[in-house]
Amino acid sequence: MSEPPGSGTAGPARAEAAPRPPSLLALPSYLAGHAARIGHDALVEAVGENGLRLPHFATLTALSDFGPLPQHVLADRLGFQRSHLGGYLDVIEKQGLVRRTRDPADRRRQLVELTDEGAALQHRLWLVAERSQDSFLGCFTPAERETLTTLLRRLVEADDQGAPEGGGGGAHA
């Protein structure tokens, strides 16, 4: 019985990647999706090493960026279903990372805010997240990373606005 490629005793060498279909490699959406999976996996692993999941990190980071928010506004800003956010908040509230209180301006609403412990953990996780991005994007120069981030942000912002941006926008010539 033969061994699969890369399973020899020479160590944890990575198996040679199978060639990808050239037609798919010509599609930016295919490339973006594949790259997103790689980056997402690196970030999930980095955050997971600290006992949290990515939605918990995103929630802590949004609260760090925006300050206390009504729970429904926080869900909308994160793009989370409101019922899912409630579950994420249950977990991090039990850990003492966030606090939910009644909004004094409207007692029907809950405000969510970081605790001091939550702010400290968010800061530590942010540093871990940055390191994971350094690893993920290590093949780029700093200028290339900045360009990539700018272009990706433009795509996200265009989607948020519901309108295409930029030039031509047609099929290939």
C-alpha positions as a printed Julia matrix, in Angstrom:
173×3 Matrix{Float64}:
   0.0    0.0     0.0
   1.48   3.36   -0.96
   1.43   6.39    1.3
  -0.34   9.57    0.27
   1.88  12.43   -0.9
   3.38  14.44    1.94
   2.88  11.69    4.54
   6.5   10.51    4.69
   8.77  10.79    7.68
  10.49  13.95    6.5
   8.34  16.08    8.82
   5.22  18.16    8.52
   5.91  19.29    4.94
   2.85  20.63    3.24
   1.51  18.51    0.41
   1.88  20.02   -3.02
  -1.29  21.87   -3.94
  -3.29  20.54   -6.84
  -3.58  23.01   -9.69
  -6.72  25.09   -9.55
  -8.93  25.56  -12.6
  -7.57  28.59  -14.51
 -11.08  29.78  -15.36
 -11.93  30.03  -11.65
  -8.65  31.83  -10.96
  -9.83  34.51  -13.42
 -12.88  35.25  -11.24
 -12.2   37.85   -8.53
 -15.17  36.55   -6.52
 -13.65  33.05   -6.45
 -10.29  34.44   -5.37
 -11.85  36.73   -2.77
 -13.91  33.88   -1.34
 -10.92  31.58   -1.1
  -8.73  34.3     0.43
 -11.51  35.19    2.87
 -11.69  31.58    4.04
  -7.94  31.53    4.69
  -8.03  34.81    6.62
 -11.2   33.86    8.47
  -9.69  30.54    9.57
  -6.56  32.32   10.86
  -8.66  34.82   12.82
 -10.98  32.13   14.22
  -7.96  30.16   15.43
  -6.35  33.22   17.02
  -9.53  34.27   18.83
 -10.33  30.66   19.78
  -7.01  30.35   21.59
  -8.46  32.9    24.0
 -11.66  30.93   24.59
 -14.01  32.98   22.43
 -15.62  32.66   19.04
 -15.42  35.21   16.26
 -18.9   36.7    16.93
 -17.87  37.37   20.54
 -14.72  39.15   19.35
 -16.72  41.14   16.78
 -19.2   42.18   19.47
 -16.47  43.31   21.86
 -14.75  45.2    19.05
 -17.93  46.97   17.92
 -18.59  48.08   21.49
 -14.99  49.27   21.76
 -15.41  51.27   18.55
 -18.89  52.71   19.16
 -19.33  52.68   22.92
 -22.59  51.55   24.54
 -25.33  50.74   22.03
 -28.92  49.56   22.09
 -28.87  45.81   21.49
 -30.81  46.03   18.2
 -28.44  48.72   16.87
 -25.44  46.57   17.79
 -26.96  43.62   15.89
 -27.57  45.8    12.84
 -24.07  47.28   12.86
 -22.53  43.81   13.07
 -24.87  42.33   10.47
 -26.05  39.73   13.01
 -29.55  38.41   13.41
 -30.91  39.94   16.58
 -31.73  36.55   18.1
 -28.18  35.33   17.46
 -26.69  38.41   19.09
 -28.71  37.69   22.21
 -27.02  34.29   22.51
 -23.56  35.74   21.94
 -24.24  38.38   24.59
 -25.41  35.73   27.07
 -22.0   34.04   26.81
 -19.85  37.13   27.18
 -22.1   38.67   29.82
 -21.68  35.53   31.98
 -17.91  36.0    31.6
 -18.22  39.58   32.86
 -17.13  41.12   29.54
 -20.3   43.11   28.78
 -23.19  44.49   30.76
 -26.79  44.93   29.61
 -28.84  47.67   31.23
 -32.13  49.39   30.51
 -31.79  52.47   28.31
 -32.73  55.47   30.5
 -34.11  57.22   27.4
 -36.38  54.27   26.54
 -36.86  51.63   29.23
 -38.03  49.11   26.61
 -34.53  48.97   25.11
 -31.42  47.3    26.44
 -28.09  49.06   26.21
 -24.98  46.91   25.86
 -21.63  48.16   27.08
 -18.16  46.78   27.69
 -17.01  46.2    31.23
 -13.43  47.06   32.16
 -12.62  43.35   31.83
 -14.24  43.26   28.4
 -12.29  46.31   27.23
  -9.02  44.78   28.43
  -9.75  41.46   26.71
 -10.83  43.2    23.51
  -7.52  45.06   23.45
  -5.55  41.82   23.92
  -7.65  40.05   21.28
  -7.13  42.94   18.87
  -3.37  42.47   19.13
  -3.81  38.72   18.52
  -6.06  39.48   15.54
  -3.49  41.85   14.08
  -0.81  39.15   14.38
  -3.09  36.66   12.63
  -3.52  39.16    9.8
   0.25  39.67    9.63
   0.62  35.94    9.12
  -2.28  35.7     6.64
  -1.06  38.64    4.55
   2.65  38.0     4.98
   3.2   37.59    1.24
   2.3   41.27    0.66
   4.34  44.41    1.21
   2.81  46.96    3.6
   1.76  49.07    0.6
   0.1   46.07   -1.05
  -1.75  45.27    2.18
  -3.0   48.84    2.39
  -4.16  48.72   -1.24
  -5.91  45.38   -0.7
  -7.64  46.66    2.43
  -8.75  49.83    0.62
 -10.19  47.85   -2.29
 -11.97  45.36   -0.05
 -13.4   48.19    2.08
 -14.7   49.83   -1.11
 -16.49  46.59   -2.05
 -18.09  46.33    1.39
 -19.11  50.0     1.42
 -20.61  49.72   -2.08
 -22.63  46.72   -0.94
 -23.75  48.63    2.17
 -24.96  51.45   -0.07
 -26.59  49.04   -2.51
 -24.99  50.6    -5.56
 -22.03  49.58   -7.7
 -19.06  51.91   -7.68
 -16.23  52.49  -10.06
 -15.88  52.21  -13.78
 -17.3   50.1   -16.57
 -19.08  47.34  -14.7
 -19.83  45.31  -17.82
 -18.86  41.89  -19.11
 -15.37  41.23  -20.47
 -14.63  42.52  -23.91
